[in-house]
Short mmCIF file of C-alpha atoms in Angstrom, two decimals:
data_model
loop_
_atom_site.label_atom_id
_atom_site.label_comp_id
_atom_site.label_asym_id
_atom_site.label_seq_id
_atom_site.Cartn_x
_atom_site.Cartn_y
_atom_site.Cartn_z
CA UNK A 918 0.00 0.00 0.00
CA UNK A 919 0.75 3.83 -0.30
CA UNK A 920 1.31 3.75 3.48
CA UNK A 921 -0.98 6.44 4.07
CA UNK A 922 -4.27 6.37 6.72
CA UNK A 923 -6.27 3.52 5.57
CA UNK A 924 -9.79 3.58 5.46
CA UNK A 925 -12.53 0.85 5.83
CA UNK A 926 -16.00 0.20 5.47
CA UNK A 927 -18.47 -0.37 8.78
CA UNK A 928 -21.99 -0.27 8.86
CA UNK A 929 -21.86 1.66 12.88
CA UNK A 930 -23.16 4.74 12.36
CA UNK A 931 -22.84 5.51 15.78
CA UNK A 932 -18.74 4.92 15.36
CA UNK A 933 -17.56 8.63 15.66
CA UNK A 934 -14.62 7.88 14.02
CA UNK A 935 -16.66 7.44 10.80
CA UNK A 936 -17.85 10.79 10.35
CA UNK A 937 -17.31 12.14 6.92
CA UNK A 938 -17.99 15.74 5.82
CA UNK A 939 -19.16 16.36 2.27
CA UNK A 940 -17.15 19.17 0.68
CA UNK A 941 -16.70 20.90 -2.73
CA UNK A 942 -14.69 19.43 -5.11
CA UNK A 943 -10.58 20.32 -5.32
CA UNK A 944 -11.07 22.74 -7.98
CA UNK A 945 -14.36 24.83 -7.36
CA UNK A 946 -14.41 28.52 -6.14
CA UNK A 947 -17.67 27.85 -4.96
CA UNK A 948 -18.41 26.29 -1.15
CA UNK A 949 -21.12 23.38 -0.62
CA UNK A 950 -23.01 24.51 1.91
CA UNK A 951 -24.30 22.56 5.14
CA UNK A 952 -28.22 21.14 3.98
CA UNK A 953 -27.74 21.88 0.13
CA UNK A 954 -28.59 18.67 -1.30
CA UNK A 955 -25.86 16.47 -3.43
CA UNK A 956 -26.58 15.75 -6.73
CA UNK A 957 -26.56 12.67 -8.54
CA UNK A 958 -23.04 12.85 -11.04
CA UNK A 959 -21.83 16.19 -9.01
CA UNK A 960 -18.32 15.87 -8.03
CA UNK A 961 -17.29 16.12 -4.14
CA UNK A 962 -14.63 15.21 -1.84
CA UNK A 963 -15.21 13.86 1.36
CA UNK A 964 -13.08 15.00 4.46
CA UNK A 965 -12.61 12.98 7.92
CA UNK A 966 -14.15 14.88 10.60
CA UNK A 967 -11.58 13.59 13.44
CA UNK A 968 -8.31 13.83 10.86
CA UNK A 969 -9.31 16.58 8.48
CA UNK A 970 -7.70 13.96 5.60
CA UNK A 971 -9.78 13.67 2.35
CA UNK A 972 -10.88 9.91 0.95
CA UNK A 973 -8.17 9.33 -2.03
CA UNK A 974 -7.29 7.12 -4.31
CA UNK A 975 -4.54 6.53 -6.42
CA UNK A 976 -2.70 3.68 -8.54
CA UNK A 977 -1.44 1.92 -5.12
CA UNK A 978 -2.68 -2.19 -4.42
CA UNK A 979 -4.95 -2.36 -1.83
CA UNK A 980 -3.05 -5.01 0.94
CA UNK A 981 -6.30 -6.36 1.93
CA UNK A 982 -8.81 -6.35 -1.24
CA UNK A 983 -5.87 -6.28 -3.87
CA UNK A 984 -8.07 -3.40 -5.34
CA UNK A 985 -6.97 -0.25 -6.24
CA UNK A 986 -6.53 1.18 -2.74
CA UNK A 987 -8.84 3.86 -1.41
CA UNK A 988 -6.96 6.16 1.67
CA UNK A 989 -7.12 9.45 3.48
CA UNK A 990 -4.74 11.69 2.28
CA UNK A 991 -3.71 15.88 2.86
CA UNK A 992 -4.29 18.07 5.89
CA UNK A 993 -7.02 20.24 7.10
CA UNK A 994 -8.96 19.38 3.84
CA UNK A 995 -6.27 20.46 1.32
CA UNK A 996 -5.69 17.65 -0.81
CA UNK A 997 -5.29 16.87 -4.69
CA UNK A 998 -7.45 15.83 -7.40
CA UNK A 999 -6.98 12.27 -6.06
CA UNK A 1000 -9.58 13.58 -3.78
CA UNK A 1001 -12.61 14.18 -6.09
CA UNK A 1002 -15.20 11.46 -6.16
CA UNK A 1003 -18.36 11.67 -8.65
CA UNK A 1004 -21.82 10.82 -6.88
CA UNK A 1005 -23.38 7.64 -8.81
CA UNK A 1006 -27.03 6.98 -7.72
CA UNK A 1007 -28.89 3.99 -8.48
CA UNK A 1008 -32.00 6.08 -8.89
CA UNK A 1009 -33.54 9.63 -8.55
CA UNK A 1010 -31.73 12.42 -9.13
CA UNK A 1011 -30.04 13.22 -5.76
CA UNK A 1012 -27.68 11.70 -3.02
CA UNK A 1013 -30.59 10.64 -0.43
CA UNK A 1014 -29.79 8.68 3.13
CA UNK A 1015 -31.61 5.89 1.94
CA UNK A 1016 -30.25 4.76 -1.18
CA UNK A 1017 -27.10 3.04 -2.18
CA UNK A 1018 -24.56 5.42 -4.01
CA UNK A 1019 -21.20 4.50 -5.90
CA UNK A 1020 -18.43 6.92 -5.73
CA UNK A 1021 -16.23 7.04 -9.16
CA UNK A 1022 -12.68 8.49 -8.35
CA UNK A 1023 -11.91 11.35 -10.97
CA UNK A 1024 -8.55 10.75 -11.20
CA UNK A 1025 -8.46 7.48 -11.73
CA UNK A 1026 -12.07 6.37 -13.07
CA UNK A 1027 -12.35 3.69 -10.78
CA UNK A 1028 -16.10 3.53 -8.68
CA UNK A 1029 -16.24 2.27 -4.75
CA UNK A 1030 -19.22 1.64 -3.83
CA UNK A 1031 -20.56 3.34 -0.17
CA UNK A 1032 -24.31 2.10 1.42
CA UNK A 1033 -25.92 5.17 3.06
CA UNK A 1034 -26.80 3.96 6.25
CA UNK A 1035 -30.56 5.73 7.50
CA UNK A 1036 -30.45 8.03 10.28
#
């Protein structure tokens, strides 16, 4: 692996340490804004609330799935285009708590794909 923060699926929402704040993407003057709803193909980054790291991606093997390996990378949010993810709904036209979504790296055009757990 790239030896940088790993990061895992779990399906505890209650796990603090699994709290992920949806940002605009690396290259957009414009902020996204707490309750504006995320479109279905708008591009995003996440960041992780208790590191401030962004979920990444890049051409590294991931140790445990042999995948393309998925990470938290930068600091206090600042990042690279690693760090922009397109939203990929399996219906409607926005990101909703309920559904399953896919996340499709930018850089890379590879999709991982995230169950939205309800709250």
């Amino acid at each position: 692996g790239s030896g940088q923060q790993s990061v895992t699926g779990v399906d505890n929402s209650g796990d603090h340490n699994s709290y992920w704040q949806v940002r605009e993407r690396s290259s957009s003057s414009i902020p996204c804004s707490r309750g504006r709803p995320v479109k279905c193909g708008q591009t995003i980054r996440l960041t992780h609330v208790t590191t401030g790291r962004n979920l990444h991606s890049h051409h590294f093997s991931s140790p445990l799935s042999h995948n393309l390996e998925v990470s938290a990378f930068g600091e206090k949010g600042v990042g690279d285009s690693g760090d922009d993810w397109v939203v990929q709904c399996n219906e409607g036209t926005h990101w909703l708590r309920s559904g399953y979504i896919s996340l499709k790296n930018v850089l890379l055009m590879h999709s991982c794909k995230l169950v939205e757990v309800n709250m």
